[in-house]
Structure formats: C-alpha cells, structure tokens
C-alpha angles and dihedrals in degrees: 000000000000122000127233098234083054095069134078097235084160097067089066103044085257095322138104124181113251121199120197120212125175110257092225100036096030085216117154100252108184144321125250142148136236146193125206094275090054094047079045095056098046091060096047096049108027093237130116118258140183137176109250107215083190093056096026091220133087103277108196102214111248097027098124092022110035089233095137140180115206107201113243094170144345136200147154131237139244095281089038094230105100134048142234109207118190113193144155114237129219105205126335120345094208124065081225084075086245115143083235138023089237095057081239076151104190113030097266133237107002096337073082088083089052085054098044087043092062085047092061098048096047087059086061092105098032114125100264094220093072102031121058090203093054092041084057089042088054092039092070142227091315110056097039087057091038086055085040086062100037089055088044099054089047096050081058091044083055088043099055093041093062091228104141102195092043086055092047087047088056105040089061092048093062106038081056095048085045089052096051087046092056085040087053093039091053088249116141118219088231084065091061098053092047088054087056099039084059098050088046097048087048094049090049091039115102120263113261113252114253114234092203115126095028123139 
C-alpha cells in the first residue's frame, strides 16, 4: 500500500493517473485520475475513487450504476506520479457495458482461467438440468475427481500419440474439469497460484549457509 506523502501530487497540478486492473484477471480495467482526497478515500472506504474533471468533485466509481471496485491494493510507481489500482469489479468497468474501458472483451493470456473460474462458480446455483458444470457441482467430490482422471488419462494418451491438437483438446479438458473440482472443493484458483508462487519463490531462493564445521 503506497502513502499519500509519497506521491508527486504537484507534477500533475494536484493530479496522478490511476489504472485500474483486476486483481484475478490482472486485466487493465479502466483509466482514471486522483488528488490526494480521492487516494485518501479509497483508502478509507475500500472503493474505489477518482477525481472527475468533468464534475469537479470525487466521483466513487459505481456510485449511480453499482458498478464497484472494491480496492485490493495500491502503489506508485518509480517516478511516484502514476498508480497502479488493484481492485476487484463488480460488473462492467466501462459505462459501454464492456467488461474494460479498452474493449480488451475476455481477460487475456492466462488471466482467461480467472475469468473461466468465476464462470464456474456463478453456475453453482444454476438449475443442473440445463448446465454440465452445475449438474457436476450437484453430483458431489467423486464424480468431479473421477472426470479429473478420465480427462487425465486421456491428456497423456494425446501426449503419447504425438497428435497436437488432440493434446491441446484434452489439456483443456482437464484444466476445465480441474477448475470445476476446486470450485466444488471450496478451493479458490488463487490459491493455487499462491501455492505455486511459494514453491517457486523456495526452489530460486539461496541456499541457507551451513553452519557445520564451525568452531
């Protein structure tokens, strides 16, 4: 969390750019600007909030159309005069209706299976006649992680076979099918990544000095 006497409000005239990126997807969101009230507020309330040079006023996004951001983390950059706003939406960012002010549609690159994971949980209470992935949900533990190995064995068999698009078919298959199993398990998929950020961050770490042989 940056602040407020750390940044250079005064390069601006009292102003920093503030872009917004969703803190699952890490897609850019939206542009906007703030003063020190507006960084200030943010803080305060959670939500999002930018300074409208239209308006002249603080203007908390969302507050005609619902369409909240709810802060999730904040910070400057190198030169201390933009900002870096994480934040999680509720709804569109962009009065369009577009998901973000820059028409980006789906999260792009692997931000996609934050997307697709969200997806998964919102059909939770979807009537399971008419969505596969409810009718898993409903179906329990054991037939999520029995479709989880079918699919697995199947992504090796496509492996083996040298097929690419097969392999590609499959894969997919079963990272879908893995998603709908954590949703059904209560696991988050950021979980997931912070499990592997940790093992990442042990296996690049240097090795800890012995103290064998030491007097």
């Amino acid at each position: 969390m940056t602040d407020a006497p750390d940044i250079d409000f005064d390069k601006g005239e009292g102003l920093v750019p503030a872009i917004v990126q969703d803190a699952a997807t890490r897609q850019v969101l939206m542009l906007g600007y703030m003063n020190r009230d507006a960084f200030t507020r943010t803080l305060e309330t959670g939500q999002v909030t930018f300074f409208s040079r239209s308006k002249n006023r603080l203007w908390t996004k969302g507050e005609t159309s619902g369409n909240t951001l709810s802060l999730v983390s904040i910070r400057s950059d190198c030169d201390r005069d933009t900002l870096l706003v994480e934040a999680r939406p509720a709804g569109p960012a962009c009065h369009t209706g577009s998901v973000s002010c820059f028409d980006d549609g789906d999260a792009p690159g692997l931000g996609f299976l934050a997307r697709l994971s969200d997806v998964i949980a919102s059909r939770r209470d979807t009537d399971p006649s008419g969505s596969y992935v409810a009718k898993l949900l409903a179906a329990g533990p054991q037939r999520m992680a029995q479709k989880v190995g079918e699919e697995g064995v199947e992504t090796a068999l496509a492996a083996v076979s040298g097929d690419i698009a097969d392999l590609t078919g499959e894969a997919a298959d079963l990272v879908f099918h893995l998603l709908v199993l954590l949703e059904g398990k209560g696991v988050g998929f950021d979980t997931v990544i912070a499990e592997l950020r940790r093992r990442h961050a042990e296996a690049v770490s240097p090795p800890q000095k012995s103290s064998e042989g030491r007097d």
